[in-house]
Coordinates of C-alpha atoms and ligand atoms in Angstrom, one line a residue:
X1 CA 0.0 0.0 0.0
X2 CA 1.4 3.6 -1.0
X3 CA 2.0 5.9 1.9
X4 CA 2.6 9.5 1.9
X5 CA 4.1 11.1 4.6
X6 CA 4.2 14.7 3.3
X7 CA 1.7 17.1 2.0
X8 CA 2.5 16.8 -1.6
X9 CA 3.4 19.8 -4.2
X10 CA 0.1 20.2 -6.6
X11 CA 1.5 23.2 -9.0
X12 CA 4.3 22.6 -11.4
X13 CA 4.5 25.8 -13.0
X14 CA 8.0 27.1 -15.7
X15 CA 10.0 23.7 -14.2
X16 CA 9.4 24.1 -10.7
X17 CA 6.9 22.7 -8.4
X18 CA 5.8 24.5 -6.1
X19 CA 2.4 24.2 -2.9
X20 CA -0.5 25.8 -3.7
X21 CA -2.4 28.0 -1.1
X22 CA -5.5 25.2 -1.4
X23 CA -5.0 21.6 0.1
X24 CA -6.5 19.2 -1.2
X25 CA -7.0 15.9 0.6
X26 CA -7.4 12.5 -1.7
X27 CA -9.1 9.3 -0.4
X28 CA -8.4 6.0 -1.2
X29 CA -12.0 4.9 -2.1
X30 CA -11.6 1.3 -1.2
X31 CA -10.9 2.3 2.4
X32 CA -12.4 5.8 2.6
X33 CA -9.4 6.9 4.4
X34 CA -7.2 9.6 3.6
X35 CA -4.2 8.6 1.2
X36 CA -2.7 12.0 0.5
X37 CA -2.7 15.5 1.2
X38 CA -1.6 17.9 -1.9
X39 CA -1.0 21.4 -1.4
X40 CA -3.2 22.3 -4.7
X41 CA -3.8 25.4 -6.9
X42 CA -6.1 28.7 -6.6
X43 CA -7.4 31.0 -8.7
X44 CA -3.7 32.9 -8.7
X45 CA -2.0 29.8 -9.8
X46 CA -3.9 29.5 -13.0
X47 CA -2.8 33.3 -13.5
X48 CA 1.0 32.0 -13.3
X49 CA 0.6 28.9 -15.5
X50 CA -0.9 30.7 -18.0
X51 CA 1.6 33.3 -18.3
X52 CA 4.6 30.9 -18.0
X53 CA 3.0 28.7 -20.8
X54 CA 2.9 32.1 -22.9
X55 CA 6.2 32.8 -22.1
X56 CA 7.4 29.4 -23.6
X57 CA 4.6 29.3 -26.1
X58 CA 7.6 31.3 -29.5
X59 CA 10.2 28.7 -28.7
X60 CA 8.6 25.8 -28.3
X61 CA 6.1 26.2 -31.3
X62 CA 9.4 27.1 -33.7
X63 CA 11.0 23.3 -32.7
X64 CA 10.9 21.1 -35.5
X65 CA 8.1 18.3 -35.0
X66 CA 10.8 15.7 -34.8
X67 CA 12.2 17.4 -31.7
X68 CA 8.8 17.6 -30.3
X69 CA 9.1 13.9 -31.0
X70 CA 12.0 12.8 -28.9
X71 CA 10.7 14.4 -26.1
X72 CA 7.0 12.5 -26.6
X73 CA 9.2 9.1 -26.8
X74 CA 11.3 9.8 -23.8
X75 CA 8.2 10.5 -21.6
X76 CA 6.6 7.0 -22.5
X77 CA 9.5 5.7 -22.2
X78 CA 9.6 7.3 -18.5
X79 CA 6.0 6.1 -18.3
X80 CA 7.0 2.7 -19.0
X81 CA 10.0 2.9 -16.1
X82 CA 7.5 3.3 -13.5
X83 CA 4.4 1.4 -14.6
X84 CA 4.4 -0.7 -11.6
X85 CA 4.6 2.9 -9.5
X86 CA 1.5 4.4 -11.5
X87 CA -0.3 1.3 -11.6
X88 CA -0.4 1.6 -8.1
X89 CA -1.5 4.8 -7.7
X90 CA -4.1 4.7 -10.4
X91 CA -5.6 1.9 -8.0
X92 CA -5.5 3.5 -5.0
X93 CA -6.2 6.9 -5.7
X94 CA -9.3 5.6 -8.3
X95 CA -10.3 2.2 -6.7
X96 CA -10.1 0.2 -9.5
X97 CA -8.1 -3.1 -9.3
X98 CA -4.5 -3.5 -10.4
X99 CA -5.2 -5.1 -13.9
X100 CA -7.3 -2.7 -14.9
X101 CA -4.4 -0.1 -14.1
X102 CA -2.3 -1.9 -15.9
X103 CA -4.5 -1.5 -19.3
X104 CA -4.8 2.3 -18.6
X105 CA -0.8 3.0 -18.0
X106 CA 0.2 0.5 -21.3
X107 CA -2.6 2.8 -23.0
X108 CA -1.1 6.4 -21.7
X109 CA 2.3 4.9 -23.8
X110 CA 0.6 3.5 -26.7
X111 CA -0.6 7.2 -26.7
X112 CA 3.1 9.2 -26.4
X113 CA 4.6 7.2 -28.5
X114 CA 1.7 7.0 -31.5
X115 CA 2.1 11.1 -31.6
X116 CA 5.5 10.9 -31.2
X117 CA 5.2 9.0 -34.7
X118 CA 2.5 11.6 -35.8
X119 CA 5.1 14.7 -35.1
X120 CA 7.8 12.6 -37.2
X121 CA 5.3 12.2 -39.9
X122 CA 4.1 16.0 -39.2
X123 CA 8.1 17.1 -40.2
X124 CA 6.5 16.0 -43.9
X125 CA 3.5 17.2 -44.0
X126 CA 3.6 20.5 -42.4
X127 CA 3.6 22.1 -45.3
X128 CA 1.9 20.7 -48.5
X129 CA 1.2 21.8 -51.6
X130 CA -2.7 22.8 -52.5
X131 CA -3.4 22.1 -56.3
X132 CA -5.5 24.9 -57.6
X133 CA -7.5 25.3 -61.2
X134 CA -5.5 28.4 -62.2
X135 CA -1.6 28.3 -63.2
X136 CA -1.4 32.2 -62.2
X137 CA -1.5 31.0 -58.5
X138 CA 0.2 28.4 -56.3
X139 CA -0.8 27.5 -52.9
X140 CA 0.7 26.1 -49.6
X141 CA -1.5 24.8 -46.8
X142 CA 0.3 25.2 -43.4
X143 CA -0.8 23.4 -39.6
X144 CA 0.3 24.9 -37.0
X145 CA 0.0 24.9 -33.4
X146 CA -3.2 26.6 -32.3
X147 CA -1.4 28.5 -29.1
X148 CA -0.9 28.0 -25.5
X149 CA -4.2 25.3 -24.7
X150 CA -6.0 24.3 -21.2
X151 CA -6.9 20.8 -20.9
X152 CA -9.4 19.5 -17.9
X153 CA -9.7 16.5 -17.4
X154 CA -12.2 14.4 -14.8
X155 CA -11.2 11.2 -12.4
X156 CA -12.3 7.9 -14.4
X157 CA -9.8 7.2 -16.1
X158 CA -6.9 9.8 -14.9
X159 CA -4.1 9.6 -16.8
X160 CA -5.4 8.2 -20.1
X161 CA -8.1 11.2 -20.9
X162 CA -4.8 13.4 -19.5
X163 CA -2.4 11.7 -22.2
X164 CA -5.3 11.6 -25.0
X165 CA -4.6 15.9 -25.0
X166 CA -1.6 16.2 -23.8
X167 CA 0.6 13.8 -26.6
X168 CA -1.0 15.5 -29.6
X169 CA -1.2 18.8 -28.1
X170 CA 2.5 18.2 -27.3
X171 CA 3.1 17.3 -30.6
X172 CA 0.9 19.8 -32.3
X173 CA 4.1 22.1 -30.6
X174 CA 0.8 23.6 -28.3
X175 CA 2.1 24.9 -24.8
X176 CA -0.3 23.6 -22.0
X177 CA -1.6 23.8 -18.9
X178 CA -3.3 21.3 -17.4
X179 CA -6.1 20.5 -14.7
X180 CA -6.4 17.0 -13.3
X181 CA -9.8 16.5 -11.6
X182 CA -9.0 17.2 -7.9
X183 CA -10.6 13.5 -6.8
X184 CA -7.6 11.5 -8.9
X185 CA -4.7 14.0 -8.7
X186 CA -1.9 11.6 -8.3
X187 CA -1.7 9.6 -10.8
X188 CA -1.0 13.2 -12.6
X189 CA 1.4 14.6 -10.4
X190 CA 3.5 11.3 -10.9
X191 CA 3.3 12.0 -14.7
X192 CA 4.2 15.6 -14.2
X193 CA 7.5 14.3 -12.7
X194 CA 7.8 12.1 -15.4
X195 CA 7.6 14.8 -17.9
X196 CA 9.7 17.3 -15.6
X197 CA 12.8 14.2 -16.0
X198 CA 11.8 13.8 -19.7
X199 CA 13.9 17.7 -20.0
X200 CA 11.2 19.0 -21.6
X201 CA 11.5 22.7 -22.3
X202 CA 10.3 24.7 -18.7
X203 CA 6.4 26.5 -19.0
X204 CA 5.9 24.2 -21.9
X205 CA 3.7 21.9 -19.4
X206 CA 2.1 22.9 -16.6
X207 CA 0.1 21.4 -13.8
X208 CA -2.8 23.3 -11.4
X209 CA -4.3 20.8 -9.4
X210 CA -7.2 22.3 -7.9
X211 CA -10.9 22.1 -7.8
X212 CA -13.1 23.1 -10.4
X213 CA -14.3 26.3 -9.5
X214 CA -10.9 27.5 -8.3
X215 CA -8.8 26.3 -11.3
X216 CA -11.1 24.8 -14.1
X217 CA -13.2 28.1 -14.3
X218 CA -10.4 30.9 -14.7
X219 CA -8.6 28.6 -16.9
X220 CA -11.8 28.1 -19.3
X221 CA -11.9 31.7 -18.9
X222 CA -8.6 33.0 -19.3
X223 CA -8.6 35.1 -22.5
X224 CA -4.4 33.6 -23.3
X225 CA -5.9 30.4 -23.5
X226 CA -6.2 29.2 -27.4
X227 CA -8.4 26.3 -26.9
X228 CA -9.6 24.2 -24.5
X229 CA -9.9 20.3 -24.6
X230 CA -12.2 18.9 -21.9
X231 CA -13.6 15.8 -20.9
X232 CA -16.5 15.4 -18.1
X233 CA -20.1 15.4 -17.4
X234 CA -22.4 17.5 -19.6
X235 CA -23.4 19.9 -17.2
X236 CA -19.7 21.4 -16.6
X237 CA -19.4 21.0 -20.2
X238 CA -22.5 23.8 -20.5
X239 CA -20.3 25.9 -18.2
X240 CA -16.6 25.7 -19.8
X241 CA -18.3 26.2 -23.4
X242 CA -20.1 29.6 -21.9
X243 CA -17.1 30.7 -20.6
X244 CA -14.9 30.1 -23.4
X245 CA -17.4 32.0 -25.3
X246 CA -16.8 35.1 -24.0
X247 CA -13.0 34.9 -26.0
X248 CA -14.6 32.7 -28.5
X249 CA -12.2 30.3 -27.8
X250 CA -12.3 27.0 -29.2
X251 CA -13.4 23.4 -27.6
X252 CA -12.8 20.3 -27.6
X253 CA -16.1 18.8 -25.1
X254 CA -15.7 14.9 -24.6
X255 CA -19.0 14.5 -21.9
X256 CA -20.9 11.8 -21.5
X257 CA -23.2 8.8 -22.9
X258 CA -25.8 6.2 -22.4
X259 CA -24.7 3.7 -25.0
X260 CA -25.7 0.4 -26.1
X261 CA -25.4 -2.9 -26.5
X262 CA -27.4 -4.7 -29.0
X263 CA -27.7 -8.5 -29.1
X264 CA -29.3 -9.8 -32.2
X265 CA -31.6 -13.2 -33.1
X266 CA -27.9 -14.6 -34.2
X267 CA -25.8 -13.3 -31.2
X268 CA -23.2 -16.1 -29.4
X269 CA -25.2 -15.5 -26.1
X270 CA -21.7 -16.4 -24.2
X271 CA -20.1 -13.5 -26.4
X272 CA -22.7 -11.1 -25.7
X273 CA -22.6 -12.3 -21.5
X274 CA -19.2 -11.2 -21.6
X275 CA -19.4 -8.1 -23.8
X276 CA -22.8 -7.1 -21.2
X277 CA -20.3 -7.6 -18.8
X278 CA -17.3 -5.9 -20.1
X279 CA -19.4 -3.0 -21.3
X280 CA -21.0 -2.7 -17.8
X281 CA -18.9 -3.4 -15.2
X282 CA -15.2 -2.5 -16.2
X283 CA -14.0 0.1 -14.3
X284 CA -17.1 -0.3 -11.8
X285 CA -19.5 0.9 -14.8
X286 CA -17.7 4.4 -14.6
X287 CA -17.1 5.0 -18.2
X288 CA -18.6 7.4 -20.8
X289 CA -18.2 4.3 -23.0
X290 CA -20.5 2.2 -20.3
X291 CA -22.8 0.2 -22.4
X292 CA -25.2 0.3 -19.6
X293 CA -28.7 0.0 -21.6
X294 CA -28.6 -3.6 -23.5
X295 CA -31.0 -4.3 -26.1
X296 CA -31.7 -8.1 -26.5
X297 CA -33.5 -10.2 -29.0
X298 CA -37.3 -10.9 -27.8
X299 CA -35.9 -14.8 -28.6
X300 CA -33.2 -14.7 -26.7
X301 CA -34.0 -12.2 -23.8
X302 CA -34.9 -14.7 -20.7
X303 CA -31.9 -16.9 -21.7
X304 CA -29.6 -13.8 -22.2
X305 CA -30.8 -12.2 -18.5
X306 CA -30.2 -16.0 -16.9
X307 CA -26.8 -16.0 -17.7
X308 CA -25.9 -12.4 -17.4
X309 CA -27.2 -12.9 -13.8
X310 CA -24.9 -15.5 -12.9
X311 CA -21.9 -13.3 -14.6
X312 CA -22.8 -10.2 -12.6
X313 CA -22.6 -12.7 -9.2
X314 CA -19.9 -14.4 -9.6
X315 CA -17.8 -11.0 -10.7
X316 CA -14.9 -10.6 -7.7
X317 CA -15.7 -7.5 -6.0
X318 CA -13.2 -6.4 -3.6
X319 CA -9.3 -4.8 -3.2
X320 CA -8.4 -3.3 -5.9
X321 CA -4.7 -4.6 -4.7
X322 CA -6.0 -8.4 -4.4
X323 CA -4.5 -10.5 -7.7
X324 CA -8.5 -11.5 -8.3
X325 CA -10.0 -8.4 -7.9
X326 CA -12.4 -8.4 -10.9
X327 CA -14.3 -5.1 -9.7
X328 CA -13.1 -2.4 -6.9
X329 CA -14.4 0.5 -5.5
X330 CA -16.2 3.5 -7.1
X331 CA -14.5 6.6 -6.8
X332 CA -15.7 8.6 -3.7
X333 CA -18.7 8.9 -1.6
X334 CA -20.5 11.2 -3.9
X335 CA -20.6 8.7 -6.5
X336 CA -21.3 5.9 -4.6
X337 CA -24.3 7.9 -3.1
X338 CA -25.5 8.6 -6.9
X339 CA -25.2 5.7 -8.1
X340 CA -27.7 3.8 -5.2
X341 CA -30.0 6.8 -5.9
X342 CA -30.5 5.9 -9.3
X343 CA -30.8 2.3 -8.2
X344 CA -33.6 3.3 -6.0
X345 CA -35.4 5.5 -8.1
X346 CA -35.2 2.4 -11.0
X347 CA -37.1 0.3 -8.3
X348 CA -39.6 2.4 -8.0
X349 CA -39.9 3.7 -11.8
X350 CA -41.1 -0.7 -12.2
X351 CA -37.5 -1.6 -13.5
X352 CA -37.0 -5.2 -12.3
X353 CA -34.3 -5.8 -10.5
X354 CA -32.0 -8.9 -11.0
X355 CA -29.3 -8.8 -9.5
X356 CA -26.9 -6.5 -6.9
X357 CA -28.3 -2.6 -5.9
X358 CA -26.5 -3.4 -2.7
X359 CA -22.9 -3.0 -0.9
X360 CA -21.3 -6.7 -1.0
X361 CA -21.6 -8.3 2.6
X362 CA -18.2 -9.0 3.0
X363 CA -16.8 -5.7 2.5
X364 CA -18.3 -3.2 5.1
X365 CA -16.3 -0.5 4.1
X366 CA -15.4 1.4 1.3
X367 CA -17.4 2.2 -1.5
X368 CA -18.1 -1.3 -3.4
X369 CA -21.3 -2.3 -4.9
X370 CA -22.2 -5.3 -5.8
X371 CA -22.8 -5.5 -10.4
X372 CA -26.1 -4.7 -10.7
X373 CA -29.0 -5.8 -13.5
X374 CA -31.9 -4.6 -14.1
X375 CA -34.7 -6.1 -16.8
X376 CA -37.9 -4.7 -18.1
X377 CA -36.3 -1.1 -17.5
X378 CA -39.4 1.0 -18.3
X379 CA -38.2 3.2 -21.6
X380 CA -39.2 6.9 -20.0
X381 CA -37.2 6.3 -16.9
X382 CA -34.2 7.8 -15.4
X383 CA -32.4 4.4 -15.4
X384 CA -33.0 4.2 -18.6
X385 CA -32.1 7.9 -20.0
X386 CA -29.9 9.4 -18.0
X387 CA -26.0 8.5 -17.3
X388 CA -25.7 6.4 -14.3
X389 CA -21.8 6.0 -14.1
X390 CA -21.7 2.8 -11.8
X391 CA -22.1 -0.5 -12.7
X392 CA -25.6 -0.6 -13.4
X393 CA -26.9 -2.4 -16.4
X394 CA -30.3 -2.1 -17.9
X395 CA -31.8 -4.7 -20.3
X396 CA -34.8 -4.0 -22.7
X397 CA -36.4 -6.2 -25.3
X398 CA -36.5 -5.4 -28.8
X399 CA -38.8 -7.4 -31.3
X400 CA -36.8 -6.3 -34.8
X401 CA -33.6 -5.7 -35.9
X402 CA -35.6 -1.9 -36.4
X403 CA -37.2 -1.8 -32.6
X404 CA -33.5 -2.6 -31.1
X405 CA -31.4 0.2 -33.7
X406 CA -34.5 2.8 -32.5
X407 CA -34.4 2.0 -29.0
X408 CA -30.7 2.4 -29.0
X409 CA -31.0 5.5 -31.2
X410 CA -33.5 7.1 -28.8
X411 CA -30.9 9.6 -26.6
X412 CA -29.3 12.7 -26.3
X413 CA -26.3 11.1 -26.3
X414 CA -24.2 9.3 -29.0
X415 CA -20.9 7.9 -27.6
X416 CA -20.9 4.5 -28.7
X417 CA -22.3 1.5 -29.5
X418 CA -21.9 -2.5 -29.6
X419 CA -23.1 -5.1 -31.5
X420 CA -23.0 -8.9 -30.8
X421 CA -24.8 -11.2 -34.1
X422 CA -22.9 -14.0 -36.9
X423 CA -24.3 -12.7 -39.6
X424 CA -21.5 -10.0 -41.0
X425 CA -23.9 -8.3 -43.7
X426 CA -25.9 -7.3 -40.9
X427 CA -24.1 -6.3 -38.0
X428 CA -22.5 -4.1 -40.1
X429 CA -25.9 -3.0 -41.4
X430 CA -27.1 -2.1 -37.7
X431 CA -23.5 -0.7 -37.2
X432 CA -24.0 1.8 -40.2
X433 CA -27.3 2.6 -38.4
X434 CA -26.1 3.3 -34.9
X435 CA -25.7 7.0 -34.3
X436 CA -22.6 6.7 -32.4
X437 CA -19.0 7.8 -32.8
X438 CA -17.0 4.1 -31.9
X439 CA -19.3 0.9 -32.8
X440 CA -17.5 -2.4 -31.8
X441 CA -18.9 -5.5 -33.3
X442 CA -18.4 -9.0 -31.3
X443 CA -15.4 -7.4 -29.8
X444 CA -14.8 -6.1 -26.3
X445 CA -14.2 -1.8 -25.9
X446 CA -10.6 -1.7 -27.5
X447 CA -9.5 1.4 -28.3
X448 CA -6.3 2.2 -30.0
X449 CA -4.4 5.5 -30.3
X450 CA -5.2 5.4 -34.1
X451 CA -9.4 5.0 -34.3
X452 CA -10.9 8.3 -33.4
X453 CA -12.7 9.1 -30.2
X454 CA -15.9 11.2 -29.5
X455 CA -19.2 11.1 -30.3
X456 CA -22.7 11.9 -31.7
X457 CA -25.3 14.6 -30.4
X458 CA -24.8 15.7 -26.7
X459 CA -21.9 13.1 -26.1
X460 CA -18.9 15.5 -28.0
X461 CA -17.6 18.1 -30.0
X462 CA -15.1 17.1 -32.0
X463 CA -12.5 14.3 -31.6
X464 CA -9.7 12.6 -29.9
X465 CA -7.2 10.6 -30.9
X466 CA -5.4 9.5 -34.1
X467 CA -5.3 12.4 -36.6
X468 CA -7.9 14.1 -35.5
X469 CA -6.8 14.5 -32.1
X470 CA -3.7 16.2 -33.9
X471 CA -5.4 18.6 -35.5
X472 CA -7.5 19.9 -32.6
X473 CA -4.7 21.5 -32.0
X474 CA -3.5 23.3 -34.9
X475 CA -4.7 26.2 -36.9
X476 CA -4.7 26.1 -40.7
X477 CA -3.0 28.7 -42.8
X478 CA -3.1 28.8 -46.8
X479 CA -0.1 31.0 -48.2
X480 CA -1.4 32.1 -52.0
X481 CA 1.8 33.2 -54.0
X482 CA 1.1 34.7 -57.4
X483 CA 3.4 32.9 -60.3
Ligands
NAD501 P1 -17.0 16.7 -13.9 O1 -17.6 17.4 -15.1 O2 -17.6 16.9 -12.6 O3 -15.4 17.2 -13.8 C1 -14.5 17.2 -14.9 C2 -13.4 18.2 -14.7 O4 -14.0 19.5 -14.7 C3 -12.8 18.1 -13.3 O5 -11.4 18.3 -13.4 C4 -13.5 19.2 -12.5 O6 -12.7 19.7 -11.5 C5 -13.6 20.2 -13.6 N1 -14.6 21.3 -13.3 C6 -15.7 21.2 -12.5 N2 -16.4 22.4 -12.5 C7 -15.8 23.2 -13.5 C8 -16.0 24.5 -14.0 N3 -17.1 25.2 -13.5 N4 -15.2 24.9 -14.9 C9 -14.2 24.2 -15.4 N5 -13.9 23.0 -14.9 C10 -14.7 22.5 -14.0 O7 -16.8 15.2 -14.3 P2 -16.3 14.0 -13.5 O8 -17.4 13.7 -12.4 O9 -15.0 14.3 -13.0 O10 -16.3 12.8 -14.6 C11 -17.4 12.1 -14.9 C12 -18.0 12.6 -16.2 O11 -17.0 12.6 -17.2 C13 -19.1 11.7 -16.8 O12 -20.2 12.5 -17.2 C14 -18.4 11.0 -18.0 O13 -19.3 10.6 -18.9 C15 -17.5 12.1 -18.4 N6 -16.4 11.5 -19.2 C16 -16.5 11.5 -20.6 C17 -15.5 10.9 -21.4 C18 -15.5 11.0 -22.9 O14 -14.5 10.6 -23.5 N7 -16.6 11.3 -23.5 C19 -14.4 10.3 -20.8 C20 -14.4 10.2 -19.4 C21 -15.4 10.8 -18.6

């Protein structure tokens, strides 16, 4: 178990770190006792990061992309040194268990080093040539980085949404300042150190850990600030987009989702049991990607819910330190209390509950819960519309291939999707119909740094990862030269 004896330093501002005026102090949710104390940012904080990211902002955007590219590689590389360390302190600080840690620290790499190889490829292509109908004119068409950037990101999946701006902003030669959500802020200020040892240029990076109102507000506000990339819950997103209206700066939003799974007539019921369960339950259901609503074939639905049942029970809840720790804790007491309020409220909306809605009795403390299924969820409610963010499932019956696409088509949000069936012509039929940004089709969530994330209606604005993710970053400039 990790122990901290000293309040740690939560600003890293022009290559020092330094202890901000607000503490902070972190639980470990599987125990619900304190783990850290971190002397965090204020409002005055942002002020200093913002200028020292300005300051750096001429040199740093004149490097050559392949220079931004060693330093990318070397702080995967320092990622990579310590995975054990941040493995650890993703599962302590987050509650999920080890394993899962593991997937989110191998994916923070994948993510450095896949821009690193996107700057390299950027020394090309920074400059290309735009063919025009007139021979009196030539044309150039120029990316380059959009200016210094704020990124704000929430407690999920600390470290991976962090590294999913920070690598292509990096590359993109953006300077940055960044907010980690003030529930998860050590798994960040590891990275920081990382980055700090990776010699990266001083004010390039900077980190204010602080709450939101103290340190996500100013930044969103701050009229320096080029863009801002964020990723959270829909309702901050409403207040970071006002704010960065007032410069009309521009946005990246990544918020949330209430995606599904569909099961068709043809599905491999063990497949879709395990893709239920993957979808549902990884990460204690706290995903934007949860595919908590599952829409199941009328023939196979009581078959489907019988066996999902006896997944969701025998899924080790527990330690997130113990080898066999399937599922750990949700994240603080907040959540936990949200997340039984939306179970209660299912109850009574009709839903029928099949398994879980309740703390596992071997584990008094901390905030665990045991997986929880619900059938018959009654389409109108709560359970079935809004974002739950625990692991909650809620199955539906569909009678046609159309009933299930409209039923999953029939929300605000549009994150993704997945769909288990044999028969290719038509999963990738109901794929094409899906109004979702990722759609995975018999295959569990995988993400890789090259597909594109974000996704439909209220769920995004814009995209992360692979080019795209690149280009969030940069402006475009066309230089017309007469001939
Ligand atoms: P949140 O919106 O409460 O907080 C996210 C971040 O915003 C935190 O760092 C927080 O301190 C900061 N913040 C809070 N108030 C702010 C303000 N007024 N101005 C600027 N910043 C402010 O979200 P959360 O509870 O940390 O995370 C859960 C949410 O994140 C869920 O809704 C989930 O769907 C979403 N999420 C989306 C994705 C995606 O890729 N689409 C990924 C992960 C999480």
């Amino acid at each position: 178990m990790l122990n901290f004896p000293q309040t740690l330093p939560g600003v890293y501002i022009n290559g020092t770190w330094q202890h901000g005026n607000a503490p902070l102090t972190v639980i470990n949710p599987a125990t619900e006792q304190p783990l850290a104390q971190v002397a965090g940012a204020d409002t005055g904080a942002v002020e200093h990061a913002v200028q020292a990211a300005q300051a750096a902002f001429s040199a740093w955007s004149t490097t050559s992309a392949a220079e931004r590219a060693v330093y990318l590689r070397a702080i995967a590389e320092g990622v990579a040194a310590r995975r054990e360390h941040l493995m650890q302190l993703q599962s302590s600080n987050n509650g999920k268990p080890l394993f899962e840690a593991g997937i989110d620290v191998d994916d923070v790499i994948a993510t450095f080093n896949y821009y690193a190889d996107l700057a390299d490829a950027l020394g090309v292509s920074q400059d290309s040539n735009v063919p025009l109908p007139s021979d009196a004119f030539s044309a150039r068409v120029r990316r380059e980085p959009c200016g210094v950037v704020g990124l704000i990101v929430p407690w999920n999946f600390p470290m991976v949404t962090t590294a999913w701006k920070l690598a292509p902003a990096l590359a993109a030669g953006c300077c940055v300042v960044l907010k980690p959500s003030e529930v998860t802020p050590l798994p960040e200020l590891e990275l920081a150190a990382i980055i700090a040892e990776s010699g990266l240029p001083d004010g390039v990076f900077n980190l204010v850990c602080g709450t939101g109102l103290a340190v996500g507000a100013p930044l969103a506000a701050d009229p320096r600030i080029a863009r801002i990339s964020f990723t959270g819950s829909n309702a901050v997103g409403v207040q970071v987009m006002q704010r960065a209206a007032e410069t009309i700066k521009g946005v990246s939003l990544e918020l949330g989702g209430k995606s599904s799974l569909l099961v068709l007539e043809d599905a491999d019921l063990e497949l879709a049991v395990e893709m239920a369960s993957g979808g549902g339950f990884f990460n204690a259901g706290q995903m934007c990607s949860a595919t908590s609503r599952v829409v199941v074939a009328d023939a196979l639905y009581d078959e489907f819910l019988e066996r999902l049942k006896t997944r969701a029970e025998a899924i080790k809840v527990g330690d997130p330190f113990a080898e066999d720790t399937e599922m750990g804790a949700l994240v603080n007491q907040a959540q936990y209390e949200r997340v039984l309020g939306h179970i209660d409220r299912g109850v009574s909306a009709g839903a029928r509950l099949i398994c879980g809605g309740q703390r596992p009795q071997h584990l008094p403390c901390g905030y665990f819960l045991r997986p929880t299924v619900f059938a018959d969820v009654p389409q109108g409610s709560a359970l079935w519309r809004e974002e739950i963010f625990g692991p909650v499932l809620c199955v539906r019956r569909a009678t046609s291939e159309a009933e299930a696409i409209a039923q999953a088509n029939d929300t605000e949000f549009g994150l993704v999707a997945s769909v288990v069936g044999q028969d290719p012509e038509r999963t990738e039929r109901v794929a094409n119909a899906l109004l979702a940004g990722m759609v995975w089709i018999n295959a569990p969530q995988v993400i890789f740094p090259q597909t594109a994330w974000g996704g439909y209606k209220q769920s995004s604005i814009g995209r992360e990862l692979g080019p795209w993710g690149l280009s969030a970053f940069q402006e475009i400039k066309h230089v017309v030269r007469a001939v």
